[in-house]
XYZ file of C-alpha atoms in Angstrom:
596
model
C 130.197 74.346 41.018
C 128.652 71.747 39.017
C 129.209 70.807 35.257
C 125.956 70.807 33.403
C 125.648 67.569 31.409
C 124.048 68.691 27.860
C 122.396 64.941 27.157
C 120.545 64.567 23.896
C 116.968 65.554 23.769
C 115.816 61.864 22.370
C 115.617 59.493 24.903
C 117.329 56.659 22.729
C 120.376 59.399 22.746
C 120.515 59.872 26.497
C 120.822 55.890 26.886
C 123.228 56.009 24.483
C 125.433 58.345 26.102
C 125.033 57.089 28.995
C 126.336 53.417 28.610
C 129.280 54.549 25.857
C 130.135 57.141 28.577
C 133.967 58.397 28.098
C 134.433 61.265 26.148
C 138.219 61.805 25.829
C 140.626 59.788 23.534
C 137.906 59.571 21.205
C 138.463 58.446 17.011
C 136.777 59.487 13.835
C 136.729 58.557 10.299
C 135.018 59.921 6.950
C 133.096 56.948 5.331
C 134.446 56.310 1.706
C 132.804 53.630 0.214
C 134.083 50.127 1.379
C 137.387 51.469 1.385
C 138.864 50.723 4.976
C 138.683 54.190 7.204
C 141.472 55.915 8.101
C 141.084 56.558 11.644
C 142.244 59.512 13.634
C 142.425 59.690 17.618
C 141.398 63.052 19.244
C 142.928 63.604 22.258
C 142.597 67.442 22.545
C 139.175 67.530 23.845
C 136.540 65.337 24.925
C 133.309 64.977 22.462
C 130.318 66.228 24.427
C 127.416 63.888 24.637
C 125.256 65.948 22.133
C 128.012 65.878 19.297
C 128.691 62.165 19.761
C 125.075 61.281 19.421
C 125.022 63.639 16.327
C 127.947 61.935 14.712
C 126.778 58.338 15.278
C 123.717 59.449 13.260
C 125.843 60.634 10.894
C 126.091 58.249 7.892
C 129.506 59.697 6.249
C 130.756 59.174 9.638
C 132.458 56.754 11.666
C 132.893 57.182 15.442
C 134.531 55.138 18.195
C 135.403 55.271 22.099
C 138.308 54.568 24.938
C 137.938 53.727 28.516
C 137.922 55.371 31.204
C 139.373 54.292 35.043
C 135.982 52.143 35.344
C 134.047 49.868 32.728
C 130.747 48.408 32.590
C 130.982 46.116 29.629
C 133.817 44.326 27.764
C 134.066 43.941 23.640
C 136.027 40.936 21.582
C 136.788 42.016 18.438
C 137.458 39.071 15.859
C 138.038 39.599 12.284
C 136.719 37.913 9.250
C 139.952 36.296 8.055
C 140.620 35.226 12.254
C 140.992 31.127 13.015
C 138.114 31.925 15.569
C 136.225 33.684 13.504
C 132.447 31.344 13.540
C 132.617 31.325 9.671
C 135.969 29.542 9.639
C 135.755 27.345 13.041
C 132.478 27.491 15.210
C 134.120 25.481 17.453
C 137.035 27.459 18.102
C 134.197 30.507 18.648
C 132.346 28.626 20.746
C 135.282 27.384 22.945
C 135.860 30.898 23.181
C 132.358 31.530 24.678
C 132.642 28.817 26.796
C 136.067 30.273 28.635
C 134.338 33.723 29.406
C 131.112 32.089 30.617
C 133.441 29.909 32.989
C 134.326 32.773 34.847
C 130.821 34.542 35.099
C 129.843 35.914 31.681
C 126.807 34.364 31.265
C 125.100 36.324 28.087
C 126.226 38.138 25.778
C 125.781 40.572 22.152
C 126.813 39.702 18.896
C 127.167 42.221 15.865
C 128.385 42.246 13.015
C 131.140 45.174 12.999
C 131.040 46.343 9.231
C 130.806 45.371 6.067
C 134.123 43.453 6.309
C 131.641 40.929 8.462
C 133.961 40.978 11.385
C 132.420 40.014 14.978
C 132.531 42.225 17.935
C 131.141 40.572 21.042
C 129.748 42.680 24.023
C 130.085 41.853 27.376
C 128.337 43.898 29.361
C 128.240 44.135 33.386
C 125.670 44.873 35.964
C 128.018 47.262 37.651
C 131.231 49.031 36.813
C 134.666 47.311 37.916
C 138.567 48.741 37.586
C 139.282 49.200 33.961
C 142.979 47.725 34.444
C 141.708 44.355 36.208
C 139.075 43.751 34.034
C 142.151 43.832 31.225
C 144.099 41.798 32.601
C 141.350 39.288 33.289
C 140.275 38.954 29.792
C 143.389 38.909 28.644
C 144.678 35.951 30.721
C 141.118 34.039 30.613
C 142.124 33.864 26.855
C 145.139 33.110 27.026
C 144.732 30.333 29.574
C 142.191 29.105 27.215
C 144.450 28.399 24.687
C 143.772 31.492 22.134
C 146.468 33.794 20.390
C 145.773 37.968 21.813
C 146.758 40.294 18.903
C 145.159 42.193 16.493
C 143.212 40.755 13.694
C 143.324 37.366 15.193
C 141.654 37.873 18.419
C 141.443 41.866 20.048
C 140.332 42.713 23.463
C 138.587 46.067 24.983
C 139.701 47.458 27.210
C 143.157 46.164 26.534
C 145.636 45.316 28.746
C 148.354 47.704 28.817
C 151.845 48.590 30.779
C 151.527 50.669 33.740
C 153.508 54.103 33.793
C 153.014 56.649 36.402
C 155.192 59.192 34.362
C 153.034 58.836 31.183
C 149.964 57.192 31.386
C 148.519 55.991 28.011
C 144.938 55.924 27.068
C 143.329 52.509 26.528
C 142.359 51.329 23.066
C 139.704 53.023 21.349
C 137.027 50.807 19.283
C 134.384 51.061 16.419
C 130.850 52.271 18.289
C 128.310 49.780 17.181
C 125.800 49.985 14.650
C 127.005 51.993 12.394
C 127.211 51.706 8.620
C 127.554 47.925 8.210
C 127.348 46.993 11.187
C 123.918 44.680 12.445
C 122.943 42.386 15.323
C 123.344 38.826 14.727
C 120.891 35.906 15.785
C 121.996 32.663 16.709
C 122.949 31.454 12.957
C 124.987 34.986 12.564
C 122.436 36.397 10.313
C 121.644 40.055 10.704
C 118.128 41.216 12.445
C 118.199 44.932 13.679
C 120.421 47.781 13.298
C 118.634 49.487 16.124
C 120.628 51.631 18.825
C 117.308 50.508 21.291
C 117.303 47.171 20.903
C 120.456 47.222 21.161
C 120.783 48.846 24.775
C 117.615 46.624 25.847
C 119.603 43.860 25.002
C 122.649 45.089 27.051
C 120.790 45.410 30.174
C 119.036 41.738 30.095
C 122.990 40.593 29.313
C 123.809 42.596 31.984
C 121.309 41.350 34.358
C 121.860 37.757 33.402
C 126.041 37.552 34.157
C 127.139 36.063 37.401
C 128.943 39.581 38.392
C 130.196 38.472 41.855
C 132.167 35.209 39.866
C 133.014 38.171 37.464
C 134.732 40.515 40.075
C 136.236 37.285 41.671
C 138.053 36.568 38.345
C 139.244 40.095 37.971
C 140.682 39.851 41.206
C 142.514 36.664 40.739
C 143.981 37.651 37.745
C 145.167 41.161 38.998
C 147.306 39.298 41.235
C 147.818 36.274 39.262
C 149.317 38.655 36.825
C 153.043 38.733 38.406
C 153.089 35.175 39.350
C 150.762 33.190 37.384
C 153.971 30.701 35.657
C 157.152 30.214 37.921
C 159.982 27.428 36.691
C 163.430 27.675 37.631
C 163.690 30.393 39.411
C 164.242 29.319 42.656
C 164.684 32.481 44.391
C 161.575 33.858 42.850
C 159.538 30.867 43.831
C 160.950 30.280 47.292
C 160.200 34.466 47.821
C 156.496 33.665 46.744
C 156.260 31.099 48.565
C 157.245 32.708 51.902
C 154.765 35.969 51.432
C 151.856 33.744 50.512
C 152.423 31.065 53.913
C 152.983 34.335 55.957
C 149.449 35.620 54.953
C 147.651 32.096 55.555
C 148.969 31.796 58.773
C 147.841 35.355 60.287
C 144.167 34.634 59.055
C 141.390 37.097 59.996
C 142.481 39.860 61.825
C 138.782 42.344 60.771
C 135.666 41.839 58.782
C 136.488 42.347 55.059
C 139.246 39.681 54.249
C 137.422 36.512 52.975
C 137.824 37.105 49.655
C 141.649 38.234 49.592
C 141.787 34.737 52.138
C 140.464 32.673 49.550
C 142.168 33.785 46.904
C 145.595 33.959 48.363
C 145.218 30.083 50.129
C 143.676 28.723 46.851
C 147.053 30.597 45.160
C 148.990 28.497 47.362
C 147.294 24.828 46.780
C 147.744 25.844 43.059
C 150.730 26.985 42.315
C 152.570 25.096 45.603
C 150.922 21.779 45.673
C 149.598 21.472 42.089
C 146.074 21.532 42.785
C 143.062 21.624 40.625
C 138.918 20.902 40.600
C 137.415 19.705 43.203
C 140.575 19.248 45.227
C 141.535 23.035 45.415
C 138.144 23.885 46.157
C 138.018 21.182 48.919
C 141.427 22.457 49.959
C 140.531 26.383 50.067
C 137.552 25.131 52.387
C 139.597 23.161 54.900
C 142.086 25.469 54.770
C 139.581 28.625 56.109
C 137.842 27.006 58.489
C 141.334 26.175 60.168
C 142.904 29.256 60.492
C 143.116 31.920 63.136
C 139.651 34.486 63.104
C 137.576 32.304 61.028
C 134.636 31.905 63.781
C 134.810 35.630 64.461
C 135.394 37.594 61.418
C 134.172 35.363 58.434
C 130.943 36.407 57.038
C 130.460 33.609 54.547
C 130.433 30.754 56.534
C 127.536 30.068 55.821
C 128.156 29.372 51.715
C 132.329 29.069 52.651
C 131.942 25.646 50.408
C 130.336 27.687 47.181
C 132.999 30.254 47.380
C 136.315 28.113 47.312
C 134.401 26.704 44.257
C 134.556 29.938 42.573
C 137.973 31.116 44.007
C 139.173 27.443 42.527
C 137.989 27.716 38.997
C 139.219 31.399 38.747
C 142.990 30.450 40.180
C 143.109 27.074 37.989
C 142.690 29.773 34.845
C 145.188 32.059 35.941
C 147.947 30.454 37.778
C 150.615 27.600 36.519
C 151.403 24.452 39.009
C 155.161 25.572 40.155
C 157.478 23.962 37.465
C 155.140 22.941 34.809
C 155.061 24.071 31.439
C 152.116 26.810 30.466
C 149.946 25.306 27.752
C 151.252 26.168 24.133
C 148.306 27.730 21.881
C 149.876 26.728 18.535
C 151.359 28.526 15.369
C 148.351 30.864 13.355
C 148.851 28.313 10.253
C 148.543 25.290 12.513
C 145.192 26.947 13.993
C 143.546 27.562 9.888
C 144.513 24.271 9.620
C 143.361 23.158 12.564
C 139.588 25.001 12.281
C 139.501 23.989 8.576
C 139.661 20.123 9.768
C 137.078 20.735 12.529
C 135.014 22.677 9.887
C 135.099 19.578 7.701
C 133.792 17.162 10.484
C 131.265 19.572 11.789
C 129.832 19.681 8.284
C 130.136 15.715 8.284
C 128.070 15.634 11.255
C 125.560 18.664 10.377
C 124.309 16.151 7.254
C 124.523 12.774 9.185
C 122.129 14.337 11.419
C 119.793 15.715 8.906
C 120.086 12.106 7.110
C 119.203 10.834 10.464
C 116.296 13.263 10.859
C 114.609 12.814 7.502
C 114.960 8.900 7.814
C 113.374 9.273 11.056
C 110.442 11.256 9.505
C 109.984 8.597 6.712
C 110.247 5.749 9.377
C 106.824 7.641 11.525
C 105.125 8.201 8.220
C 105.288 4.434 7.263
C 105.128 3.348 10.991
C 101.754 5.625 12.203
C 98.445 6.552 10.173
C 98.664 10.186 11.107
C 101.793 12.387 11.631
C 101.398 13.741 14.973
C 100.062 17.573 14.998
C 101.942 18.640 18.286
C 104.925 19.691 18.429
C 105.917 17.994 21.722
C 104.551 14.813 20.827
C 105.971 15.129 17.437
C 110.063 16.101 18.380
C 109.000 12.813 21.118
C 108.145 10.578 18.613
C 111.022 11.704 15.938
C 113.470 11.186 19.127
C 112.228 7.342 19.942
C 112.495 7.127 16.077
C 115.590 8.113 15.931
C 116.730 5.572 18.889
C 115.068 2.935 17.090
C 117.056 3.039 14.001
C 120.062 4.302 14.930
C 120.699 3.886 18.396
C 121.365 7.316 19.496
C 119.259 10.501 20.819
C 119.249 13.574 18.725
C 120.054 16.709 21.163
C 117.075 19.239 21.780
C 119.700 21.502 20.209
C 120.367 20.003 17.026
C 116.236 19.041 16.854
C 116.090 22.962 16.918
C 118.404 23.268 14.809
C 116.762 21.795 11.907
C 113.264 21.977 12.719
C 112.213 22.533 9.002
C 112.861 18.882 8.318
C 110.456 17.535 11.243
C 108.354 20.113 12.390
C 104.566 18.375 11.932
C 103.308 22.411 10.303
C 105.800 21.961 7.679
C 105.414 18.401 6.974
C 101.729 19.271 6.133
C 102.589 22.390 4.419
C 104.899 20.380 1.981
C 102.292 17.378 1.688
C 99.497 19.935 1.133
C 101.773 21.359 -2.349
C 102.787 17.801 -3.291
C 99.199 17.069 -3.254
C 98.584 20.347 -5.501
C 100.996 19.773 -7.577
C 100.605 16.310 -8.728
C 99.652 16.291 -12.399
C 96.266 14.599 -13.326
C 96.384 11.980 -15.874
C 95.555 12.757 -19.640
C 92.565 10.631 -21.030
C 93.736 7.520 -23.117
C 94.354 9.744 -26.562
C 92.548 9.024 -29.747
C 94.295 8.197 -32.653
C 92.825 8.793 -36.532
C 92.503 5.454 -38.317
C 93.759 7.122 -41.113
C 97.033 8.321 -39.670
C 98.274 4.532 -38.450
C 97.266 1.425 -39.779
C 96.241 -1.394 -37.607
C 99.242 -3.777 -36.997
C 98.835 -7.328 -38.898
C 100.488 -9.956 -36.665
C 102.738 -12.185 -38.326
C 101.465 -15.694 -39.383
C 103.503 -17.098 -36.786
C 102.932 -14.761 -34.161
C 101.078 -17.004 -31.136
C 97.714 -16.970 -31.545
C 94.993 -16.829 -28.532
C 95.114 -19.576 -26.062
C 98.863 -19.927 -26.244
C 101.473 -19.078 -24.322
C 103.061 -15.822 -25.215
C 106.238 -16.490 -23.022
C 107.899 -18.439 -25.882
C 108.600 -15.312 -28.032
C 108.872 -16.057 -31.892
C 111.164 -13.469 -33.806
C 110.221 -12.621 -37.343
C 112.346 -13.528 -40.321
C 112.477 -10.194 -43.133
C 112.581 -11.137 -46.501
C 115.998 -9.505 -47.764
C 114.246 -8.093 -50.561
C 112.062 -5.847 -48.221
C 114.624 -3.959 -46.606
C 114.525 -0.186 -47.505
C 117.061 2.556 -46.582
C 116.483 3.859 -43.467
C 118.960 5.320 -40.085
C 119.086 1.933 -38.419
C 122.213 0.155 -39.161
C 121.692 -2.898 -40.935
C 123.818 -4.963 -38.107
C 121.546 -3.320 -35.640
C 118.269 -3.919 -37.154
C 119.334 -7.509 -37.691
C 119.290 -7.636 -34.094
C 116.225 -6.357 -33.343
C 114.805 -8.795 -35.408
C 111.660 -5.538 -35.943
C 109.764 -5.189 -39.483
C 109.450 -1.807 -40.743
C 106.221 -1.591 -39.851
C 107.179 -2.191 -36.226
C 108.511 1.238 -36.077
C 105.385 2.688 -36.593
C 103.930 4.195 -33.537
C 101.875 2.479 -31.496
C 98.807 3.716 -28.740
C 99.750 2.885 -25.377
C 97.648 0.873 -23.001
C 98.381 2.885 -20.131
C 97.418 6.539 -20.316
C 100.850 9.355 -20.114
C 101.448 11.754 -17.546
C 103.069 15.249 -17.293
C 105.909 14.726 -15.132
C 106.833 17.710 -12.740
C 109.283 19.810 -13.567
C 112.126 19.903 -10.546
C 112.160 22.915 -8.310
C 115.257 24.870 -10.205
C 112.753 24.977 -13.542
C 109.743 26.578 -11.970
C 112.432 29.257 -10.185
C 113.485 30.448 -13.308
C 110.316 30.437 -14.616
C 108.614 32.372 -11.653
C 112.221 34.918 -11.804
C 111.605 35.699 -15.484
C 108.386 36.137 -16.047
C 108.465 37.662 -12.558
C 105.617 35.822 -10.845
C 103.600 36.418 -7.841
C 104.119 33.884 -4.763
C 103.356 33.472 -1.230
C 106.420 32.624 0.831
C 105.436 30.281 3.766
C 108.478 29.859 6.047
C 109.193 31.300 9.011
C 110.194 34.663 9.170
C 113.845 35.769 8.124
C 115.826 38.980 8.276
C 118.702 40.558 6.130
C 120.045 43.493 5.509
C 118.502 45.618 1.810
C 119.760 48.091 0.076
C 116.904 50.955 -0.373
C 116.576 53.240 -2.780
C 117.504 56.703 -1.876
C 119.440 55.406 1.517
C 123.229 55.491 2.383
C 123.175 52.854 4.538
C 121.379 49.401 4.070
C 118.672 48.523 6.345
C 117.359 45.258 8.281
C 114.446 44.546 6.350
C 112.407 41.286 6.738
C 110.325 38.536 4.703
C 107.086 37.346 6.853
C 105.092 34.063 6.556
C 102.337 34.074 4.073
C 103.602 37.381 2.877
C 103.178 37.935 -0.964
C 106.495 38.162 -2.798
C 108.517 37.859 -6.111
C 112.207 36.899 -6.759
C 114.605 39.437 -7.594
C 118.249 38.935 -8.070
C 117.573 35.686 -9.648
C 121.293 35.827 -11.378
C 122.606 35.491 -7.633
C 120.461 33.012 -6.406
C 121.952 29.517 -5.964
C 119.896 27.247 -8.203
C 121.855 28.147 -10.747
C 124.899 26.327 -9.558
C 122.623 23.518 -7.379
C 120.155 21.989 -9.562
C 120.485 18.960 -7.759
C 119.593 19.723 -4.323
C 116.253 21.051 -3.926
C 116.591 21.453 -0.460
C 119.020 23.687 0.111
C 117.721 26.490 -3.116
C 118.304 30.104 -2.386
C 116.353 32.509 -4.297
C 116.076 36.135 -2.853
C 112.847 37.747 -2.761
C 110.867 41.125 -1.967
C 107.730 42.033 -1.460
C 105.154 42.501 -3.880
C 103.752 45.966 -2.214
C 106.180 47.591 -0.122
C 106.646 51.280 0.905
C 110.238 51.508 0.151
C 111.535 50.416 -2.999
C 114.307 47.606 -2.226
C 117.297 47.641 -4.878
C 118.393 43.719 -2.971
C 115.861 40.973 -1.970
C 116.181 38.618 0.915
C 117.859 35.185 0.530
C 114.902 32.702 1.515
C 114.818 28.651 0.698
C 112.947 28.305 -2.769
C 110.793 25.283 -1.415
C 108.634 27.572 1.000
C 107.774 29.219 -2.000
C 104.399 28.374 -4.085
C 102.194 30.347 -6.135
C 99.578 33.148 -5.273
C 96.729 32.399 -5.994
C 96.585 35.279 -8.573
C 100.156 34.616 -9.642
């Protein structure tokens, strides 16, 4: 008899379902504000696939899942307050990155979790593998790596967890994504869907995109690796490892099927026995194979045997200890703040020495060339050979990218085009009533025409002319001026209106609530919406019509002196839904409508 499965009618629910797929050991929690939940596990019954897609809709309600004997995606949970959290050390995230793309996880998701801005990281996988393995794997990949496993620092789904035959215990259950606070994050960690399909679209390009046969080679070295990954002192331990792994390598192939369990065990052995690593284990691995009994007859990857010791080599390096040596130590938490707080410091160092470098370049083409080029290509070219001119180094592609709104040629024109708007015209010379100022008299031995003016002459007052007035008499003295020198006096040159700076015209355009036309690129955010529970991912286009709102939270009121970096958030002028937040955008791609 067959089980009916009772999928949801909407085809975004059935793909849910079908990728968060086990049912029992599930957890709930009643939404109450931004108070944390209070989770409960059910374990007396499975949710049905119909009910869980109900409660994820559900906006008082929180839902989460286990794992089952199989798993088709991995999840890195990493709190706010965490030392590899990408808010308080990018680098340390990134490193992290780097260790699971080592062994095969080539792409990946990034949400926010809730509103307490946590990070959970999806890993999916093309195919499912053994729940257990792929715990141990990502548990030993980090630690190898040099990160701390435990919650609120850095947690790991499926977790890895003690074996018992009597009493088996569930895995860890986790937060489902996309729920009440929770968003996808770009690049720059900034929010951009809440979406349950883009989402799973997303999952299966990741999934399509990780190196799964590296994957399941890691998972397999670090099942084993598990019991023996870091021998010292132990001699009878070593010398008993030692014996079962030489007894394998010498029997070789006996049947198709044993490559991989060949590999791994002889690369085991030139790791942990003969302190291998690189290029040398790999190298060794190879040699190894092709020597032993079978090879020629039972071996189906002779033709790529060279490719696979390399990927049996970096997996074992990760997992396993040289015999005797000392396994790398990761560091107290305190020394690890301390330690991303320093990085943090010189990554913010090197963010501005490369803008610096950047808008110096931009200055050096403008003086250098008649005409900025219009390209892109030729422009990021020219910028680059710029840049090598000056400074002697090449800005990366990356950090070009980066901060493209200080080179790219559209926005260069866009700003000249405003400056050009923008500068004031000059008054005409102004007129002043005879009757209101007296022409000046110049003293009798003021130079006359035809001599030189350079030898000044200073005028000697008659004590008896002084009158009362705010100049001290010392000062006045000093100046050497008559009284009717401090009369004023029509300027040659004509005045001009200077400009007020950026921070001004904000709060003018935020008070008197003026319409402008934003003219960056497009950004996303999360806005609260009248009449919703939950906030939504909203977005701000180029050229779209807008006015500020939450002025009191925008940044110029605390930096007045740099124009570049101004935060003001906006919303649109005409929009269906009535937004109770605006979107943070930078205050210089803002200029007025032309109705405004």
């Amino acid at each position: 008899m067959t089980i009916a499965v009772h999928l949801p009618q909407s085809e975004h629910g059935k793909r849910f379902c079908q990728f968060f797929d086990h049912r029992y050991s599930f957890i709930e929690a009643n939404l109450n504000g931004e108070e944390r939940p209070e989770w409960k596990t059910i374990s007396a019954y499975p949710i049905e696939h119909r009910n869980l897609w109900n409660r994820f809709q559900d906006p008082d309600t929180l839902i989460g899942l286990s794992f089952g004997s199989s798993a088709h995606y991995a999840l890195i949970d990493i709190d706010r307050g965490s030392p590899y959290h990408p808010y308080n050390d990018e680098a340390a995230f990134k490193r992290l990155l780097g260790a699971y793309e080592d062994v095969g996880f080539n792409d990946h998701l990034l949400l926010q979790s809730s509103w307490s801005e946590g990070i959970h990281l999806y890993l999916p996988l093309p195919r499912s593998v053994p729940t257990h393995k792929l715990a141990v794997m990502m548990k030993l990949t980090a630690v190898r790596a040099g990160f701390i496993v435990k919650d609120g620092t850095l947690e790991l789904f499926p977790n890895a967890k003690p074996y018992s035959k009597d009493k088996p215990t569930p895995y860890k259950a986790h937060r489902l994504p996309l729920q009440v606070g929770s968003y996808l994050l770009d690049r720059n960690y900034d929010p951009y869907s809440d979406s349950i399909k883009t989402f799973l679209d997303q999952a299966e390009r990741a999934a399509e995109a990780q190196d799964i046969e590296l994957i399941e080679t890691a998972i397999e070295a670090a099942h084993q690796a598990k019991a023996f990954r870091y021998i010292k002192g132990d001699g009878n331990k070593a010398a008993a490892f030692r014996r079962d792994l030489e007894e394998q390598i010498a029997e070789g192939w006996t049947d198709f099927g044993q490559t991989n369990d060949l590999l791994r065990i002889i690369g085991t052995y030139g790791r942990v026995f003969e302190g291998l690593e690189g290029k040398a284990l790999a190298d060794y691995i190879t040699t190894t194979a092709q020597g032993l009994p079978g090879y020629r007859e039972f071996c189906r990857h002779q033709h790529h045997i060279g490719n696979r010791a390399k990927e049996w080599a970096r997996c074992i390096e990760k997992f396993y200890y040289p015999y005797g040596s000392d396994p790398i130590r990761v560091g107290t938490f305190a020394e690890m703040v301390d330690k991303g707080a320093k990085e943090n410091k010189v990554n913010e160092e090197r963010q501005m020495s490369a803008i610096d470098r950047i808008k110096r370049g931009v200055e050096f083409l403008k003086e250098k060339l008649s005409e900025i080029p219009k390209r892109v290509g030729e422009m990021k070219d020219a910028l680059i050979n710029a840049i090598v001119e000056l400074f002697g180094v090449r800005p990366s592609d990356q950090t070009l990218s980066r901060y493209r709104e200080f080179w790219h040629p559209d926005i260069i024109r866009e700003v000249e085009i405003i400056i050009l708007e923008e500068t004031p015209q000059l008054e005409e010379t102004p007129q002043f009533d005879a009757l209101d100022i007296e022409p000046e008299v110049p003293p009798a031995d003021a130079p006359q025409e035809g001599t030189s003016p350079d030898i000044l002459q200073p005028e000697t007052l008659p004590e008896a002319e002084h009158s009362p007035c705010h100049t001290p008499p010392a000062v006045a003295g000093q100046n050497g001026q008559s009284a009717e020198s401090l009369n004023p006096v029509p300027e040659e040159r004509p005045s001009v209106y200077a400009t007020p700076p950026l921070y001004m015209k904000v709060k003018a355009w935020a008070s008197e609530q003026v319409s402008l036309i934003y003219q960056g690129n497009s950004v996303f955010s999360t806005v609260s919406i009248e009449g919703e529970k939950r906030a939504k991912v909203q977005s701000i286009e180029q050229n779209e019509q807008v006015i500020i709102t939450d002025h009191t939270h925008s940044s110029f009121l605390f930096r007045q002196d740099d124009e570049e970096n101004l935060l003001v958030y906006v919303k649109p002028l005409n929009n269906d839904q009535s937004w109770l937040t605006g979107i943070p955008v930078l205050a210089k791609y803002l200029q007025l409508a032309p109705d405004g």
